[in-house]
Amino acid sequence: MISCGYSQTGVGVAPIEGAELMLDGSKEMLLKNWEYWKGPRFSAEDPIKWPEVEDPVTGGKAISSNDPAGAGGKYGAADIVTKKKYEDFRAHVEFLIKNEGGNSGVYLQNRYEIQILDGDYGLHGLAAVINEHLPKVEAYNGLGKWNAYDILFKAARFENGELKEKARVTIYFNGEKIHEDVSIQQVWGGPNSGLDGGNDDGKGITDRPGGLKLQAEGHDVLYRNVWIKEMDLDGKSTDF
């Protein structure tokens, strides 16, 4: 197992040693560390329009994914991605779904979606590595409550430009291990979903880093306490 903070999972966990806090719930940090992903469906306008709102649990600050350009489930129109791009990394993302059916998503390397969707635990549902892996445990805290994904991600490996090893990931959901060193086969959702989505129907993964992306689909899904640590997982499993 990788020693990267096994006990440090779940809601409220502070950044582990060497990690960078990317989003504390404030608009100031949002604009500092994030940018719109300007893919083929992009239709928002800078600066980022994701609003700073009051955290309904603590009264503090949170950022809502309800960008007007994403209304009607128009993913790719106003998604945000970290300015910094990554290969291997450990990430922590806290989210709160305000309303029934609330929908967003966390994209690893702006490629591979970990779904956020109230009311569905299928392959396209909450905590799934979308269309590929079901979570082993149903750990959702429910509407109006904070939830946390803790992620250790290993990027795809290449030799002389040829794909040799698929990306892999281990994920904890509210402190429960739900995916253990699973491989990720492709990018789903077409060119509007992220990097390489339009390459060979999402199977044409390329050798380039990508940011952590959060999806706007016209829903009040709130985010706070997002942090990331760069890792080097050469020859290692993602299990932790």
PDB file of C-alpha atoms in Angstrom:
ATOM      1  CA  MET A   1       0.000   0.000   0.000  1.00  0.00           C
ATOM      2  CA  ILE A   2       1.040   3.606  -0.607  1.00  0.00           C
ATOM      3  CA  SER A   3       1.561   5.658   2.548  1.00  0.00           C
ATOM      4  CA  CYS A   4      -0.245   8.883   1.653  1.00  0.00           C
ATOM      5  CA  GLY A   5      -2.560   9.452   4.575  1.00  0.00           C
ATOM      6  CA  TYR A   6      -4.622   6.276   4.907  1.00  0.00           C
ATOM      7  CA  SER A   7      -6.391   7.597   7.990  1.00  0.00           C
ATOM      8  CA  GLN A   8      -6.835  11.008   6.421  1.00  0.00           C
ATOM      9  CA  THR A   9     -10.037  10.409   4.485  1.00  0.00           C
ATOM     10  CA  GLY A  10     -13.570  11.722   4.859  1.00  0.00           C
ATOM     11  CA  VAL A  11     -15.359  15.028   5.360  1.00  0.00           C
ATOM     12  CA  GLY A  12     -13.336  17.797   6.961  1.00  0.00           C
ATOM     13  CA  VAL A  13      -9.883  16.294   6.430  1.00  0.00           C
ATOM     14  CA  ALA A  14      -7.153  18.910   6.168  1.00  0.00           C
ATOM     15  CA  PRO A  15      -4.601  18.775   3.342  1.00  0.00           C
ATOM     16  CA  ILE A  16      -1.965  16.100   3.881  1.00  0.00           C
ATOM     17  CA  GLU A  17       1.705  17.029   3.933  1.00  0.00           C
ATOM     18  CA  GLY A  18       2.800  18.328   0.557  1.00  0.00           C
ATOM     19  CA  ALA A  19      -0.738  18.908  -0.741  1.00  0.00           C
ATOM     20  CA  GLU A  20      -1.976  22.220  -2.128  1.00  0.00           C
ATOM     21  CA  LEU A  21      -5.378  23.593  -1.151  1.00  0.00           C
ATOM     22  CA  MET A  22      -7.089  24.393  -4.447  1.00  0.00           C
ATOM     23  CA  LEU A  23     -10.544  25.483  -3.250  1.00  0.00           C
ATOM     24  CA  ASP A  24     -11.582  26.640   0.214  1.00  0.00           C
ATOM     25  CA  GLY A  25     -15.099  27.706  -0.805  1.00  0.00           C
ATOM     26  CA  SER A  26     -14.123  31.291  -1.628  1.00  0.00           C
ATOM     27  CA  LYS A  27     -14.448  33.020  -4.983  1.00  0.00           C
ATOM     28  CA  GLU A  28     -10.948  34.404  -4.478  1.00  0.00           C
ATOM     29  CA  MET A  29      -9.359  30.939  -4.401  1.00  0.00           C
ATOM     30  CA  LEU A  30     -11.603  29.756  -7.225  1.00  0.00           C
ATOM     31  CA  LEU A  31     -10.336  32.474  -9.545  1.00  0.00           C
ATOM     32  CA  LYS A  32      -6.733  31.974  -8.414  1.00  0.00           C
ATOM     33  CA  ASN A  33      -6.506  28.215  -9.041  1.00  0.00           C
ATOM     34  CA  TRP A  34      -9.188  27.357 -11.624  1.00  0.00           C
ATOM     35  CA  GLU A  35     -10.172  28.229 -15.180  1.00  0.00           C
ATOM     36  CA  TYR A  36     -12.966  27.291 -17.543  1.00  0.00           C
ATOM     37  CA  TRP A  37     -12.284  24.241 -19.688  1.00  0.00           C
ATOM     38  CA  LYS A  38     -12.675  25.693 -23.166  1.00  0.00           C
ATOM     39  CA  GLY A  39     -13.665  22.552 -25.029  1.00  0.00           C
ATOM     40  CA  PRO A  40     -15.881  22.308 -28.117  1.00  0.00           C
ATOM     41  CA  ARG A  41     -19.127  23.107 -26.237  1.00  0.00           C
ATOM     42  CA  PHE A  42     -17.755  25.956 -24.117  1.00  0.00           C
ATOM     43  CA  SER A  43     -20.270  28.818 -23.960  1.00  0.00           C
ATOM     44  CA  ALA A  44     -19.533  30.689 -20.709  1.00  0.00           C
ATOM     45  CA  GLU A  45     -17.602  33.931 -20.344  1.00  0.00           C
ATOM     46  CA  ASP A  46     -14.602  34.730 -18.178  1.00  0.00           C
ATOM     47  CA  PRO A  47     -14.268  35.315 -15.306  1.00  0.00           C
ATOM     48  CA  ILE A  48     -15.725  32.078 -13.865  1.00  0.00           C
ATOM     49  CA  LYS A  49     -19.401  32.526 -13.007  1.00  0.00           C
ATOM     50  CA  TRP A  50     -19.663  29.744 -10.410  1.00  0.00           C
ATOM     51  CA  PRO A  51     -21.097  31.683  -7.439  1.00  0.00           C
ATOM     52  CA  GLU A  52     -19.768  31.811  -3.904  1.00  0.00           C
ATOM     53  CA  VAL A  53     -22.651  30.826  -1.599  1.00  0.00           C
ATOM     54  CA  GLU A  54     -23.223  30.251   2.102  1.00  0.00           C
ATOM     55  CA  ASP A  55     -22.412  26.771   3.327  1.00  0.00           C
ATOM     56  CA  PRO A  56     -25.839  25.532   4.522  1.00  0.00           C
ATOM     57  CA  VAL A  57     -24.193  23.347   7.175  1.00  0.00           C
ATOM     58  CA  THR A  58     -21.552  25.595   8.745  1.00  0.00           C
ATOM     59  CA  GLY A  59     -22.491  29.080   7.544  1.00  0.00           C
ATOM     60  CA  GLY A  60     -19.070  29.384   5.936  1.00  0.00           C
ATOM     61  CA  LYS A  61     -18.251  29.650   2.235  1.00  0.00           C
ATOM     62  CA  ALA A  62     -18.798  27.222  -0.611  1.00  0.00           C
ATOM     63  CA  ILE A  63     -18.740  27.384  -4.402  1.00  0.00           C
ATOM     64  CA  SER A  64     -21.795  26.281  -6.395  1.00  0.00           C
ATOM     65  CA  SER A  65     -21.516  24.526  -9.760  1.00  0.00           C
ATOM     66  CA  ASN A  66     -24.732  26.235 -10.915  1.00  0.00           C
ATOM     67  CA  ASP A  67     -23.211  28.274 -13.720  1.00  0.00           C
ATOM     68  CA  PRO A  68     -25.945  29.724 -15.971  1.00  0.00           C
ATOM     69  CA  ALA A  69     -24.197  28.409 -19.095  1.00  0.00           C
ATOM     70  CA  GLY A  70     -24.601  24.824 -17.864  1.00  0.00           C
ATOM     71  CA  ALA A  71     -28.390  25.031 -17.502  1.00  0.00           C
ATOM     72  CA  GLY A  72     -30.296  22.027 -18.776  1.00  0.00           C
ATOM     73  CA  GLY A  73     -27.451  19.584 -18.198  1.00  0.00           C
ATOM     74  CA  LYS A  74     -25.162  21.124 -20.798  1.00  0.00           C
ATOM     75  CA  TYR A  75     -21.894  19.589 -19.598  1.00  0.00           C
ATOM     76  CA  GLY A  76     -18.793  21.049 -21.167  1.00  0.00           C
ATOM     77  CA  ALA A  77     -20.357  24.502 -21.458  1.00  0.00           C
ATOM     78  CA  ALA A  78     -19.042  25.869 -18.144  1.00  0.00           C
ATOM     79  CA  ASP A  79     -16.942  23.159 -16.494  1.00  0.00           C
ATOM     80  CA  ILE A  80     -13.950  24.355 -14.463  1.00  0.00           C
ATOM     81  CA  VAL A  81     -10.495  22.777 -14.316  1.00  0.00           C
ATOM     82  CA  THR A  82      -7.408  23.453 -12.239  1.00  0.00           C
ATOM     83  CA  LYS A  83      -4.871  25.682 -13.918  1.00  0.00           C
ATOM     84  CA  LYS A  84      -2.229  23.229 -12.759  1.00  0.00           C
ATOM     85  CA  LYS A  85      -2.086  19.966 -14.704  1.00  0.00           C
ATOM     86  CA  TYR A  86      -1.226  16.569 -13.238  1.00  0.00           C
ATOM     87  CA  GLU A  87      -0.086  13.043 -13.968  1.00  0.00           C
ATOM     88  CA  ASP A  88      -0.226  10.971 -10.736  1.00  0.00           C
ATOM     89  CA  PHE A  89      -1.913  12.597  -7.758  1.00  0.00           C
ATOM     90  CA  ARG A  90      -3.781  12.246  -4.485  1.00  0.00           C
ATOM     91  CA  ALA A  91      -6.907  14.419  -4.329  1.00  0.00           C
ATOM     92  CA  HIS A  92      -9.604  15.257  -1.805  1.00  0.00           C
ATOM     93  CA  VAL A  93     -12.920  16.743  -2.961  1.00  0.00           C
ATOM     94  CA  GLU A  94     -15.834  17.708  -0.707  1.00  0.00           C
ATOM     95  CA  PHE A  95     -19.285  18.223  -2.235  1.00  0.00           C
ATOM     96  CA  LEU A  96     -22.843  18.848  -1.082  1.00  0.00           C
ATOM     97  CA  ILE A  97     -25.882  18.142  -3.271  1.00  0.00           C
ATOM     98  CA  LYS A  98     -28.636  20.597  -2.343  1.00  0.00           C
ATOM     99  CA  ASN A  99     -31.568  19.234  -4.334  1.00  0.00           C
ATOM    100  CA  GLU A 100     -32.989  15.883  -5.407  1.00  0.00           C
ATOM    101  CA  GLY A 101     -31.375  14.644  -8.604  1.00  0.00           C
ATOM    102  CA  GLY A 102     -28.470  17.086  -8.291  1.00  0.00           C
ATOM    103  CA  ASN A 103     -25.779  16.316 -10.847  1.00  0.00           C
ATOM    104  CA  SER A 104     -22.111  17.223 -11.275  1.00  0.00           C
ATOM    105  CA  GLY A 105     -18.894  15.238 -11.590  1.00  0.00           C
ATOM    106  CA  VAL A 106     -15.210  15.079 -10.722  1.00  0.00           C
ATOM    107  CA  TYR A 107     -12.935  14.439 -13.704  1.00  0.00           C
ATOM    108  CA  LEU A 108      -9.480  13.011 -13.133  1.00  0.00           C
ATOM    109  CA  GLN A 109      -6.964  14.572 -15.534  1.00  0.00           C
ATOM    110  CA  ASN A 110      -9.985  16.193 -17.229  1.00  0.00           C
ATOM    111  CA  ARG A 111     -10.649  12.714 -18.672  1.00  0.00           C
ATOM    112  CA  TYR A 112     -12.142  10.151 -16.315  1.00  0.00           C
ATOM    113  CA  GLU A 113     -15.386  11.010 -14.514  1.00  0.00           C
ATOM    114  CA  ILE A 114     -16.239  10.053 -10.946  1.00  0.00           C
ATOM    115  CA  GLN A 115     -19.951  10.700 -10.925  1.00  0.00           C
ATOM    116  CA  ILE A 116     -21.850  12.975  -8.562  1.00  0.00           C
ATOM    117  CA  LEU A 117     -25.575  12.269  -8.944  1.00  0.00           C
ATOM    118  CA  ASP A 118     -28.214  12.128  -6.232  1.00  0.00           C
ATOM    119  CA  GLY A 119     -30.557   9.141  -6.288  1.00  0.00           C
ATOM    120  CA  ASP A 120     -28.654   6.706  -8.518  1.00  0.00           C
ATOM    121  CA  TYR A 121     -26.071   4.059  -7.630  1.00  0.00           C
ATOM    122  CA  GLY A 122     -25.795   2.477 -11.084  1.00  0.00           C
ATOM    123  CA  LEU A 123     -22.834   2.502 -13.459  1.00  0.00           C
ATOM    124  CA  HIS A 124     -23.809   6.046 -14.401  1.00  0.00           C
ATOM    125  CA  GLY A 125     -24.651   6.922 -10.790  1.00  0.00           C
ATOM    126  CA  LEU A 126     -23.134   8.343  -7.661  1.00  0.00           C
ATOM    127  CA  ALA A 127     -19.522   7.386  -6.909  1.00  0.00           C
ATOM    128  CA  ALA A 128     -19.181   5.255 -10.055  1.00  0.00           C
ATOM    129  CA  VAL A 129     -16.083   5.371 -12.194  1.00  0.00           C
ATOM    130  CA  ILE A 130     -18.552   6.243 -14.878  1.00  0.00           C
ATOM    131  CA  ASN A 131     -19.766   3.403 -17.102  1.00  0.00           C
ATOM    132  CA  GLU A 132     -17.021   1.083 -15.800  1.00  0.00           C
ATOM    133  CA  HIS A 133     -16.980   0.420 -12.036  1.00  0.00           C
ATOM    134  CA  LEU A 134     -19.729   0.390  -9.399  1.00  0.00           C
ATOM    135  CA  PRO A 135     -18.814   1.535  -5.882  1.00  0.00           C
ATOM    136  CA  LYS A 136     -18.371  -1.430  -3.523  1.00  0.00           C
ATOM    137  CA  VAL A 137     -20.163   0.396  -0.668  1.00  0.00           C
ATOM    138  CA  GLU A 138     -23.088   2.840  -0.627  1.00  0.00           C
ATOM    139  CA  ALA A 139     -21.641   5.578   1.571  1.00  0.00           C
ATOM    140  CA  TYR A 140     -23.626   8.683   0.566  1.00  0.00           C
ATOM    141  CA  ASN A 141     -24.443  11.008   3.466  1.00  0.00           C
ATOM    142  CA  GLY A 142     -27.540  12.302   1.667  1.00  0.00           C
ATOM    143  CA  LEU A 143     -28.980  15.588   0.422  1.00  0.00           C
ATOM    144  CA  GLY A 144     -27.890  18.746   2.186  1.00  0.00           C
ATOM    145  CA  LYS A 145     -24.883  17.065   3.795  1.00  0.00           C
ATOM    146  CA  TRP A 146     -21.197  17.209   2.957  1.00  0.00           C
ATOM    147  CA  ASN A 147     -19.556  14.222   1.290  1.00  0.00           C
ATOM    148  CA  ALA A 148     -15.925  13.521   0.431  1.00  0.00           C
ATOM    149  CA  TYR A 149     -14.047  11.663  -2.282  1.00  0.00           C
ATOM    150  CA  ASP A 150     -10.453  10.738  -1.471  1.00  0.00           C
ATOM    151  CA  ILE A 151      -8.663   9.677  -4.622  1.00  0.00           C
ATOM    152  CA  LEU A 152      -5.282   8.222  -5.523  1.00  0.00           C
ATOM    153  CA  PHE A 153      -4.847   8.315  -9.289  1.00  0.00           C
ATOM    154  CA  LYS A 154      -2.146   6.891 -11.542  1.00  0.00           C
ATOM    155  CA  ALA A 155      -2.024   8.233 -15.077  1.00  0.00           C
ATOM    156  CA  ALA A 156      -1.820   6.009 -18.130  1.00  0.00           C
ATOM    157  CA  ARG A 157       1.703   4.926 -19.049  1.00  0.00           C
ATOM    158  CA  PHE A 158       3.280   5.195 -22.477  1.00  0.00           C
ATOM    159  CA  GLU A 159       6.421   3.977 -24.219  1.00  0.00           C
ATOM    160  CA  ASN A 160       7.563   5.745 -27.385  1.00  0.00           C
ATOM    161  CA  GLY A 161       4.111   7.310 -27.652  1.00  0.00           C
ATOM    162  CA  GLU A 162       2.292   3.985 -27.392  1.00  0.00           C
ATOM    163  CA  LEU A 163      -0.163   3.267 -24.580  1.00  0.00           C
ATOM    164  CA  LYS A 164       1.267   0.496 -22.361  1.00  0.00           C
ATOM    165  CA  GLU A 165      -0.821   0.730 -19.193  1.00  0.00           C
ATOM    166  CA  LYS A 166      -4.306   2.108 -18.572  1.00  0.00           C
ATOM    167  CA  ALA A 167      -4.955   4.681 -15.862  1.00  0.00           C
ATOM    168  CA  ARG A 168      -5.770   3.290 -12.403  1.00  0.00           C
ATOM    169  CA  VAL A 169      -7.499   4.656  -9.318  1.00  0.00           C
ATOM    170  CA  THR A 170      -8.383   3.923  -5.694  1.00  0.00           C
ATOM    171  CA  ILE A 171     -11.218   5.943  -4.124  1.00  0.00           C
ATOM    172  CA  TYR A 172     -12.669   6.361  -0.654  1.00  0.00           C
ATOM    173  CA  PHE A 173     -16.187   7.804  -0.276  1.00  0.00           C
ATOM    174  CA  ASN A 174     -16.810   9.319   3.160  1.00  0.00           C
ATOM    175  CA  GLY A 175     -13.999   7.173   4.532  1.00  0.00           C
ATOM    176  CA  GLU A 176     -15.217   3.906   2.956  1.00  0.00           C
ATOM    177  CA  LYS A 177     -13.087   2.287   0.265  1.00  0.00           C
ATOM    178  CA  ILE A 178     -15.305   1.994  -2.824  1.00  0.00           C
ATOM    179  CA  HIS A 179     -12.788   1.367  -5.644  1.00  0.00           C
ATOM    180  CA  GLU A 180      -9.513  -0.512  -5.127  1.00  0.00           C
ATOM    181  CA  ASP A 181      -6.838  -0.013  -7.772  1.00  0.00           C
ATOM    182  CA  VAL A 182      -9.259  -0.367 -10.679  1.00  0.00           C
ATOM    183  CA  SER A 183      -8.240   0.329 -14.264  1.00  0.00           C
ATOM    184  CA  ILE A 184     -10.025   2.931 -16.365  1.00  0.00           C
ATOM    185  CA  GLN A 185     -10.521   1.987 -19.976  1.00  0.00           C
ATOM    186  CA  GLN A 186     -11.489   5.223 -21.691  1.00  0.00           C
ATOM    187  CA  VAL A 187     -13.028   8.694 -21.679  1.00  0.00           C
ATOM    188  CA  TRP A 188     -16.833   8.621 -21.837  1.00  0.00           C
ATOM    189  CA  GLY A 189     -19.246  11.255 -23.104  1.00  0.00           C
ATOM    190  CA  GLY A 190     -17.631  12.346 -26.341  1.00  0.00           C
ATOM    191  CA  PRO A 191     -15.542  15.433 -27.109  1.00  0.00           C
ATOM    192  CA  ASN A 192     -17.600  17.659 -24.775  1.00  0.00           C
ATOM    193  CA  SER A 193     -16.623  15.573 -21.744  1.00  0.00           C
ATOM    194  CA  GLY A 194     -12.888  16.259 -21.565  1.00  0.00           C
ATOM    195  CA  LEU A 195      -9.442  15.551 -22.972  1.00  0.00           C
ATOM    196  CA  ASP A 196      -9.382  12.751 -25.560  1.00  0.00           C
ATOM    197  CA  GLY A 197     -13.169  12.322 -25.454  1.00  0.00           C
ATOM    198  CA  GLY A 198     -13.242  12.808 -29.211  1.00  0.00           C
ATOM    199  CA  ASN A 199     -10.269  10.527 -29.967  1.00  0.00           C
ATOM    200  CA  ASP A 200     -11.376   7.107 -31.223  1.00  0.00           C
ATOM    201  CA  ASP A 201     -14.665   7.397 -29.261  1.00  0.00           C
ATOM    202  CA  GLY A 202     -12.722   8.097 -26.077  1.00  0.00           C
ATOM    203  CA  LYS A 203     -10.320   5.166 -26.424  1.00  0.00           C
ATOM    204  CA  GLY A 204      -7.497   7.242 -27.919  1.00  0.00           C
ATOM    205  CA  ILE A 205      -5.815   8.343 -24.707  1.00  0.00           C
ATOM    206  CA  THR A 206      -2.851  10.655 -25.254  1.00  0.00           C
ATOM    207  CA  ASP A 207       0.296  11.187 -23.193  1.00  0.00           C
ATOM    208  CA  ARG A 208      -0.353  14.607 -21.661  1.00  0.00           C
ATOM    209  CA  PRO A 209      -1.230  15.721 -18.136  1.00  0.00           C
ATOM    210  CA  GLY A 210      -4.611  17.194 -17.263  1.00  0.00           C
ATOM    211  CA  GLY A 211      -6.222  19.163 -14.466  1.00  0.00           C
ATOM    212  CA  LEU A 212      -8.824  18.138 -11.928  1.00  0.00           C
ATOM    213  CA  LYS A 213     -12.150  19.202 -13.426  1.00  0.00           C
ATOM    214  CA  LEU A 214     -15.534  19.885 -11.809  1.00  0.00           C
ATOM    215  CA  GLN A 215     -18.646  19.721 -13.946  1.00  0.00           C
ATOM    216  CA  ALA A 216     -21.413  22.297 -14.346  1.00  0.00           C
ATOM    217  CA  GLU A 217     -24.795  20.824 -15.288  1.00  0.00           C
ATOM    218  CA  GLY A 218     -27.151  23.525 -14.035  1.00  0.00           C
ATOM    219  CA  HIS A 219     -27.497  22.082 -10.507  1.00  0.00           C
ATOM    220  CA  ASP A 220     -26.727  23.398  -7.026  1.00  0.00           C
ATOM    221  CA  VAL A 221     -23.865  21.077  -6.163  1.00  0.00           C
ATOM    222  CA  LEU A 222     -21.526  22.845  -3.753  1.00  0.00           C
ATOM    223  CA  TYR A 223     -17.774  22.373  -3.357  1.00  0.00           C
ATOM    224  CA  ARG A 224     -15.224  23.190  -0.668  1.00  0.00           C
ATOM    225  CA  ASN A 225     -11.952  21.809   0.747  1.00  0.00           C
ATOM    226  CA  VAL A 226     -10.493  20.560  -2.529  1.00  0.00           C
ATOM    227  CA  TRP A 227      -6.802  19.748  -2.279  1.00  0.00           C
ATOM    228  CA  ILE A 228      -4.271  17.902  -4.423  1.00  0.00           C
ATOM    229  CA  LYS A 229      -0.814  16.417  -3.934  1.00  0.00           C
ATOM    230  CA  GLU A 230       1.365  15.419  -6.855  1.00  0.00           C
ATOM    231  CA  MET A 231       2.631  11.826  -6.589  1.00  0.00           C
ATOM    232  CA  ASP A 232       5.013   9.488  -8.428  1.00  0.00           C
ATOM    233  CA  LEU A 233       3.440   6.044  -8.731  1.00  0.00           C
ATOM    234  CA  ASP A 234       5.899   4.478 -11.160  1.00  0.00           C
ATOM    235  CA  GLY A 235       5.855   0.740 -10.504  1.00  0.00           C
ATOM    236  CA  LYS A 236       3.280   1.152  -7.724  1.00  0.00           C
ATOM    237  CA  SER A 237      -0.358   0.318  -7.107  1.00  0.00           C
ATOM    238  CA  THR A 238      -2.852   3.054  -6.286  1.00  0.00           C
ATOM    239  CA  ASP A 239      -4.162   1.124  -3.278  1.00  0.00           C
ATOM    240  CA  PHE A 240      -3.858   2.951   0.034  1.00  0.00           C
TER     241      PHE A 240
END
